[in-house]
Amino acid sequence: MARPKIALIGAGQIGGTLAHLAALKELGDVVLFDIAEGTPEGKALDIAESGPSEGFDAALSGTQSYEDIAGADVCIVTAGVPRKPGMSRDDLLGINLKVMKSVGEGIAANAPDAFVICITNPLDAMVWALREFSGMPHNKVVGMAGVLDSARFRHFLSLEFGVSMRDVTAFVLGGHGDTMVPLARYSTIGGIPLPDLVKMGWTTQEKLDAIIQRTRDGGAEIVGLLKTGSAFYAPATSAIEMAEAYLKDQKRVLPCAAYCDGEFGLNGFYVGVPTVIGADGIEKIIDINLSKDEQAMFDNSVNAVKGLVKACKEIDPTLA
Ligand code: APR
């Protein structure tokens, strides 16, 4: 049986890391697409040349032609511009919306059956626009945000509690921005919810609040340190986790920016919610009950996403 084909649209910092991880994990053959001539070809060749030492079997190539992604099983989209210090994800909207148009059309024409994972920011609006431009089924077009946000939350919690990250679960809802909603009562250390750990005296509410804020600011913290771009190792790893869940029909329970059609009281918006990912893409959205406070935070986050979608429609009236 032929190996799966993974198309990476955008061969920048995240795209290159995605290609490396996909090859190391032998998820399939990798095609890197980018408008920058030489970049995808160079990265593909460089990673292929690491193959003999790593011992992976995966073919890698780079291209400027959408025809080369034909029949891809998975497309991961990072095309666009990243943040610089002082910029919010929302500042990228105008430029990246145009990029989503060409990418959506390119994928729909050449890989209409692919599972599409969007990473380009501002995420919740860009994945919505990408789906609109591509016309592909909603369950096959999804945004990567929650896996990354919850990984950041898990990392900070493991530092606070001094335990293995493997034993920390975390739950993050809402848009991928300053309004995201880390849910403490569904986040656990070895199955013990965070509020119980506060009651037990293992941490304090103040420390927990600071961790939640650091999670919300996780992307900006990296931008501030790097100065020339935004995070790429953890975003790439998170998207690869989603791609693997699809390719191997793992039925993973992962928080993603998924299209809500009735779930969480939303109609027609992409926002971060718990999902099940398997061979049918987004197979289920887990519509949990929120407390009054959580609902208020979620509504605030959804309103921010709605504002961005409205801005997209104003910039490109074909989306209205
Ligand atoms: N089609 C294909 N590729 C494009 C296009 C386009 N229309 N426009 C830009 N690109 C390419 C650039 O040439 C560049 O190689 O997208 C790549 C983006 O790479 P980086 O600038 O290194 O950005 P990266 O850090 O990978 O982040 C990409 O993901 O997390 C988000 O906010 C981040 O929106 C940003 C995206």
Short mmCIF file of C-alpha atoms and ligand atoms in Angstrom, two decimals:
data_model
loop_
_atom_site.label_atom_id
_atom_site.label_comp_id
_atom_site.label_asym_id
_atom_site.label_seq_id
_atom_site.Cartn_x
_atom_site.Cartn_y
_atom_site.Cartn_z
CA MET A 1 0.00 0.00 0.00
CA ALA A 2 1.30 3.44 -0.92
CA ARG A 3 2.33 5.73 1.90
CA PRO A 4 -0.09 8.54 2.84
CA LYS A 5 0.67 11.92 1.27
CA ILE A 6 1.01 14.96 3.50
CA ALA A 7 0.97 18.39 1.89
CA LEU A 8 2.34 21.30 3.88
CA ILE A 9 1.10 24.63 2.54
CA GLY A 10 3.69 27.09 3.81
CA ALA A 11 7.28 25.98 4.27
CA GLY A 12 8.38 28.55 6.83
CA GLN A 13 9.28 27.94 10.46
CA ILE A 14 6.25 25.80 11.27
CA GLY A 15 6.12 24.17 7.83
CA GLY A 16 9.73 23.02 8.04
CA THR A 17 9.22 21.64 11.54
CA LEU A 18 6.05 19.84 10.40
CA ALA A 19 7.98 18.21 7.56
CA HIS A 20 10.72 17.08 9.91
CA LEU A 21 8.26 15.61 12.42
CA ALA A 22 6.14 13.91 9.74
CA ALA A 23 9.27 12.27 8.34
CA LEU A 24 10.64 11.25 11.74
CA LYS A 25 7.30 9.68 12.64
CA GLU A 26 6.95 8.11 9.17
CA LEU A 27 3.44 9.49 8.79
CA GLY A 28 3.81 9.53 5.03
CA ASP A 29 5.51 11.23 2.08
CA VAL A 30 5.76 14.99 2.44
CA VAL A 31 5.25 17.73 -0.15
CA LEU A 32 6.22 21.22 0.98
CA PHE A 33 4.49 24.02 -0.95
CA ASP A 34 5.48 27.68 -0.69
CA ILE A 35 5.45 30.77 -2.91
CA ALA A 36 9.05 31.46 -1.89
CA GLU A 37 11.15 29.79 -4.56
CA GLY A 38 13.80 27.45 -3.21
CA THR A 39 12.57 27.41 0.40
CA PRO A 40 10.39 24.29 0.19
CA GLU A 41 12.87 22.52 -2.10
CA GLY A 42 15.78 23.33 0.22
CA LYS A 43 13.98 22.24 3.37
CA ALA A 44 12.74 19.03 1.72
CA LEU A 45 16.26 18.13 0.60
CA ASP A 46 17.82 19.01 3.95
CA ILE A 47 15.33 16.83 5.86
CA ALA A 48 15.66 14.00 3.32
CA GLU A 49 19.41 14.08 3.92
CA SER A 50 18.77 13.48 7.64
CA GLY A 51 16.97 10.26 6.68
CA PRO A 52 19.99 7.96 6.52
CA SER A 53 21.02 8.88 10.08
CA GLU A 54 17.48 8.77 11.44
CA GLY A 55 16.56 5.71 9.39
CA PHE A 56 13.12 6.90 8.27
CA ASP A 57 11.37 5.94 5.06
CA ALA A 58 9.62 9.01 3.69
CA ALA A 59 9.98 10.88 0.42
CA LEU A 60 10.21 14.67 0.68
CA SER A 61 9.83 17.26 -2.06
CA GLY A 62 9.31 21.00 -2.42
CA THR A 63 7.19 22.87 -4.93
CA GLN A 64 5.58 26.13 -6.04
CA SER A 65 2.87 24.29 -7.94
CA TYR A 66 -0.43 23.24 -6.37
CA GLU A 67 -0.63 20.35 -8.84
CA ASP A 68 2.08 18.60 -6.82
CA ILE A 69 -0.21 18.28 -3.80
CA ALA A 70 -2.68 16.24 -5.89
CA GLY A 71 -4.42 13.53 -3.90
CA ALA A 72 -2.94 14.58 -0.54
CA ASP A 73 -4.50 12.80 2.45
CA VAL A 74 -3.66 15.62 4.85
CA CYS A 75 -2.94 19.30 4.18
CA ILE A 76 -1.52 21.44 6.96
CA VAL A 77 -1.73 25.17 6.28
CA THR A 78 0.77 27.63 7.72
CA ALA A 79 0.95 29.95 4.71
CA GLY A 80 0.86 33.61 5.66
CA VAL A 81 2.73 35.93 7.94
CA PRO A 82 3.49 35.39 11.63
CA ARG A 83 3.44 37.96 14.44
CA LYS A 84 6.21 40.36 15.38
CA PRO A 85 6.57 41.78 18.90
CA GLY A 86 3.72 44.15 19.74
CA MET A 87 1.36 42.58 17.19
CA SER A 88 -1.71 40.61 18.15
CA ARG A 89 -2.83 37.61 16.13
CA ASP A 90 -5.72 39.77 14.90
CA ASP A 91 -3.31 42.25 13.29
CA LEU A 92 -2.52 39.56 10.70
CA LEU A 93 -6.10 39.34 9.45
CA GLY A 94 -5.97 41.41 6.24
CA ILE A 95 -2.82 39.83 4.82
CA ASN A 96 -3.59 36.26 5.79
CA LEU A 97 -7.18 36.39 4.53
CA LYS A 98 -5.90 36.87 0.97
CA VAL A 99 -3.52 33.97 1.49
CA MET A 100 -6.41 31.74 2.65
CA LYS A 101 -8.24 32.45 -0.60
CA SER A 102 -5.45 31.15 -2.81
CA VAL A 103 -4.72 28.25 -0.46
CA GLY A 104 -8.39 27.23 -0.15
CA GLU A 105 -8.82 27.23 -3.92
CA GLY A 106 -5.54 25.37 -4.45
CA ILE A 107 -6.44 22.62 -2.00
CA ALA A 108 -10.03 22.24 -3.26
CA ALA A 109 -8.82 21.89 -6.87
CA ASN A 110 -6.09 19.36 -6.13
CA ALA A 111 -6.76 17.56 -2.86
CA PRO A 112 -10.53 17.80 -2.26
CA ASP A 113 -10.62 14.69 -0.05
CA ALA A 114 -7.86 15.80 2.31
CA PHE A 115 -8.16 16.42 6.02
CA VAL A 116 -7.15 20.08 6.27
CA ILE A 117 -5.57 21.49 9.42
CA CYS A 118 -5.21 25.27 9.50
CA ILE A 119 -2.59 26.90 11.73
CA THR A 120 -2.45 30.37 10.16
CA ASN A 121 -3.55 33.16 12.52
CA PRO A 122 -5.87 34.68 13.56
CA LEU A 123 -6.81 31.03 13.71
CA ASP A 124 -10.55 30.86 14.31
CA ALA A 125 -11.28 33.38 11.53
CA MET A 126 -8.70 31.97 9.11
CA VAL A 127 -9.96 28.39 9.38
CA TRP A 128 -13.51 29.67 8.80
CA ALA A 129 -12.37 31.61 5.70
CA LEU A 130 -10.27 28.69 4.43
CA ARG A 131 -13.35 26.43 4.66
CA GLU A 132 -15.48 29.01 2.86
CA PHE A 133 -12.94 29.51 0.06
CA SER A 134 -12.40 25.76 -0.36
CA GLY A 135 -16.05 24.69 -0.12
CA MET A 136 -14.84 21.45 1.47
CA PRO A 137 -16.90 19.55 4.11
CA HIS A 138 -16.84 21.17 7.55
CA ASN A 139 -15.74 17.97 9.29
CA LYS A 140 -12.63 17.85 7.10
CA VAL A 141 -11.43 21.42 7.74
CA VAL A 142 -10.24 22.17 11.26
CA GLY A 143 -8.04 24.61 13.11
CA MET A 144 -5.10 23.80 15.38
CA ALA A 145 -5.18 25.83 18.58
CA GLY A 146 -6.56 23.90 21.54
CA VAL A 147 -3.94 21.15 21.43
CA LEU A 148 -1.24 23.83 21.63
CA ASP A 149 -2.98 25.94 24.25
CA SER A 150 -3.65 22.92 26.44
CA ALA A 151 -0.05 21.69 25.95
CA ARG A 152 1.18 25.06 27.22
CA PHE A 153 -1.23 24.83 30.17
CA ARG A 154 -0.02 21.27 30.90
CA HIS A 155 3.61 22.32 30.76
CA PHE A 156 3.10 25.19 33.22
CA LEU A 157 1.06 22.94 35.53
CA SER A 158 3.75 20.24 35.51
CA LEU A 159 6.31 22.87 36.56
CA GLU A 160 4.07 24.12 39.38
CA PHE A 161 3.27 20.65 40.73
CA GLY A 162 6.66 19.09 40.02
CA VAL A 163 5.10 16.11 38.25
CA SER A 164 5.45 14.50 34.84
CA MET A 165 3.68 16.28 32.01
CA ARG A 166 2.27 12.90 31.05
CA ASP A 167 0.13 12.91 34.20
CA VAL A 168 -1.27 16.38 33.61
CA THR A 169 -4.42 16.80 31.55
CA ALA A 170 -5.74 20.21 30.62
CA PHE A 171 -8.80 21.55 28.96
CA VAL A 172 -8.93 24.79 26.99
CA LEU A 173 -11.99 26.14 25.19
CA GLY A 174 -12.84 29.14 23.05
CA GLY A 175 -10.93 31.18 20.51
CA HIS A 176 -7.16 31.05 20.07
CA GLY A 177 -6.47 34.45 21.51
CA ASP A 178 -6.37 36.48 24.67
CA THR A 179 -9.94 35.40 25.43
CA MET A 180 -9.30 31.64 25.42
CA VAL A 181 -10.93 29.76 28.31
CA PRO A 182 -8.69 27.34 30.25
CA LEU A 183 -11.15 25.17 32.24
CA ALA A 184 -9.66 24.41 35.65
CA ARG A 185 -12.33 21.94 36.78
CA TYR A 186 -11.66 19.68 33.78
CA SER A 187 -7.88 19.95 34.14
CA THR A 188 -6.24 17.39 36.37
CA ILE A 189 -3.07 16.04 37.90
CA GLY A 190 -3.38 12.25 37.68
CA GLY A 191 -7.16 12.62 37.45
CA ILE A 192 -7.48 15.02 40.44
CA PRO A 193 -9.18 18.25 39.28
CA LEU A 194 -7.27 21.50 39.87
CA PRO A 195 -9.89 23.03 42.24
CA ASP A 196 -9.50 19.95 44.49
CA LEU A 197 -5.73 20.40 44.48
CA VAL A 198 -6.22 24.00 45.66
CA LYS A 199 -8.48 22.72 48.46
CA MET A 200 -5.83 20.11 49.36
CA GLY A 201 -3.29 22.95 49.66
CA TRP A 202 -0.96 21.63 46.92
CA THR A 203 -1.20 25.00 45.20
CA THR A 204 -3.02 28.29 45.71
CA GLN A 205 -5.77 29.92 43.67
CA GLU A 206 -3.41 32.87 43.04
CA LYS A 207 -0.77 30.57 41.53
CA LEU A 208 -3.40 28.84 39.43
CA ASP A 209 -4.74 32.17 38.18
CA ALA A 210 -1.21 33.21 37.20
CA ILE A 211 -0.72 29.94 35.27
CA ILE A 212 -4.02 30.45 33.46
CA GLN A 213 -2.96 33.96 32.47
CA ARG A 214 0.45 32.70 31.33
CA THR A 215 -1.35 30.11 29.18
CA ARG A 216 -3.48 32.84 27.58
CA ASP A 217 -0.32 34.85 26.89
CA GLY A 218 1.70 31.76 25.86
CA GLY A 219 2.08 32.76 22.22
CA ALA A 220 3.00 36.36 23.02
CA GLU A 221 5.63 35.18 25.54
CA ILE A 222 7.43 33.30 22.76
CA VAL A 223 7.05 36.19 20.28
CA GLY A 224 8.59 38.51 22.88
CA LEU A 225 11.58 36.20 23.31
CA LEU A 226 12.18 35.34 19.65
CA LYS A 227 11.56 38.91 18.39
CA THR A 228 11.67 37.82 14.73
CA GLY A 229 8.68 35.48 14.54
CA SER A 230 6.34 33.30 16.56
CA ALA A 231 6.40 29.85 18.12
CA PHE A 232 6.96 26.91 15.80
CA TYR A 233 8.10 23.73 17.57
CA ALA A 234 5.03 23.27 19.77
CA PRO A 235 2.54 24.46 17.12
CA ALA A 236 3.98 21.94 14.64
CA THR A 237 3.92 19.12 17.20
CA SER A 238 0.29 19.89 18.02
CA ALA A 239 -0.80 19.76 14.38
CA ILE A 240 1.10 16.52 13.83
CA GLU A 241 -0.80 15.00 16.78
CA MET A 242 -4.06 15.88 14.98
CA ALA A 243 -2.82 14.60 11.61
CA GLU A 244 -1.76 11.31 13.18
CA ALA A 245 -5.17 10.93 14.86
CA TYR A 246 -6.80 11.24 11.42
CA LEU A 247 -4.37 9.06 9.46
CA LYS A 248 -4.42 6.26 12.05
CA ASP A 249 -8.14 6.61 12.91
CA GLN A 250 -7.15 6.97 16.55
CA LYS A 251 -10.41 8.58 17.75
CA ARG A 252 -8.33 10.97 19.85
CA VAL A 253 -10.16 13.41 22.10
CA LEU A 254 -8.51 16.70 21.20
CA PRO A 255 -9.55 20.33 21.56
CA CYS A 256 -9.67 21.92 18.09
CA ALA A 257 -11.18 24.88 16.32
CA ALA A 258 -14.14 22.96 14.87
CA TYR A 259 -17.23 24.10 13.01
CA CYS A 260 -20.10 24.36 15.46
CA ASP A 261 -23.53 23.83 13.96
CA GLY A 262 -25.76 23.88 17.02
CA GLU A 263 -23.13 22.71 19.49
CA PHE A 264 -22.39 25.12 22.34
CA GLY A 265 -25.32 27.19 21.08
CA LEU A 266 -23.30 28.31 18.06
CA ASN A 267 -24.38 28.33 14.45
CA GLY A 268 -21.80 28.56 11.72
CA PHE A 269 -18.65 29.46 13.62
CA TYR A 270 -15.30 27.83 14.20
CA VAL A 271 -14.22 27.95 17.81
CA GLY A 272 -12.11 25.83 20.14
CA VAL A 273 -14.15 22.89 21.45
CA PRO A 274 -13.43 19.31 22.52
CA THR A 275 -13.63 16.94 19.54
CA VAL A 276 -13.03 13.34 18.53
CA ILE A 277 -10.67 13.00 15.55
CA GLY A 278 -10.64 9.81 13.51
CA ALA A 279 -10.79 8.68 9.89
CA ASP A 280 -13.87 10.85 9.22
CA GLY A 281 -12.07 13.97 10.40
CA ILE A 282 -13.99 15.69 13.18
CA GLU A 283 -16.24 12.78 14.11
CA LYS A 284 -17.83 14.39 17.14
CA ILE A 285 -17.95 17.63 19.07
CA ILE A 286 -18.31 17.01 22.79
CA ASP A 287 -20.93 19.52 23.86
CA ILE A 288 -20.24 19.88 27.59
CA ASN A 289 -22.28 21.95 30.03
CA LEU A 290 -20.59 25.10 31.20
CA SER A 291 -21.03 26.82 34.55
CA LYS A 292 -22.32 30.40 34.57
CA ASP A 293 -18.82 31.85 34.86
CA GLU A 294 -17.37 29.54 32.21
CA GLN A 295 -20.24 30.35 29.86
CA ALA A 296 -19.58 34.08 30.33
CA MET A 297 -15.89 33.60 29.47
CA PHE A 298 -16.80 31.38 26.51
CA ASP A 299 -19.32 33.96 25.22
CA ASN A 300 -16.68 36.67 25.49
CA SER A 301 -14.28 34.52 23.48
CA VAL A 302 -16.90 33.67 20.86
CA ASN A 303 -17.75 37.36 20.48
CA ALA A 304 -14.09 38.07 19.69
CA VAL A 305 -14.18 35.35 17.00
CA LYS A 306 -17.46 36.71 15.59
CA GLY A 307 -15.86 40.15 15.35
CA LEU A 308 -12.99 38.72 13.30
CA VAL A 309 -15.33 36.83 10.96
CA LYS A 310 -17.30 40.06 10.46
CA ALA A 311 -14.05 41.85 9.60
CA CYS A 312 -13.25 39.11 7.03
CA LYS A 313 -16.64 39.62 5.38
CA GLU A 314 -16.04 43.37 5.22
CA ILE A 315 -12.62 42.90 3.60
CA ASP A 316 -13.86 40.25 1.13
CA PRO A 317 -17.57 40.69 0.33
CA THR A 318 -17.65 37.30 -1.47
CA LEU A 319 -17.56 35.78 2.03
CA ALA A 320 -20.68 37.60 3.22
N1 APR B 1 1.01 30.62 -0.40
C1 APR B 1 1.92 29.77 0.14
N2 APR B 1 2.82 30.14 1.07
C2 APR B 1 2.81 31.42 1.46
C3 APR B 1 1.89 32.37 0.94
C4 APR B 1 0.96 31.91 -0.03
N3 APR B 1 0.07 32.74 -0.58
N4 APR B 1 2.13 33.55 1.54
C5 APR B 1 3.15 33.37 2.41
N5 APR B 1 3.56 32.08 2.35
C6 APR B 1 4.65 31.42 3.07
C7 APR B 1 5.86 32.30 3.29
O1 APR B 1 6.67 32.34 2.11
C8 APR B 1 6.54 31.60 4.45
O2 APR B 1 7.52 30.66 4.02
O3 APR B 1 4.21 31.09 4.38
C9 APR B 1 5.40 30.85 5.14
C10 APR B 1 5.14 31.30 6.57
O4 APR B 1 6.25 30.95 7.31
P1 APR B 1 6.83 31.85 8.49
O5 APR B 1 6.86 33.27 8.04
O6 APR B 1 8.10 31.22 8.94
O7 APR B 1 5.69 31.74 9.61
P2 APR B 1 5.45 30.55 10.66
O8 APR B 1 6.17 30.85 11.91
O9 APR B 1 5.65 29.24 10.01
O10 APR B 1 3.89 30.80 10.97
C11 APR B 1 2.92 30.67 9.97
O11 APR B 1 1.18 30.12 11.53
O12 APR B 1 1.07 30.23 13.86
C12 APR B 1 0.77 30.86 12.66
O13 APR B 1 0.80 33.17 13.29
C13 APR B 1 1.46 32.18 12.54
O14 APR B 1 0.11 32.93 10.72
C14 APR B 1 1.39 32.42 11.08
C15 APR B 1 1.54 31.01 10.49
#
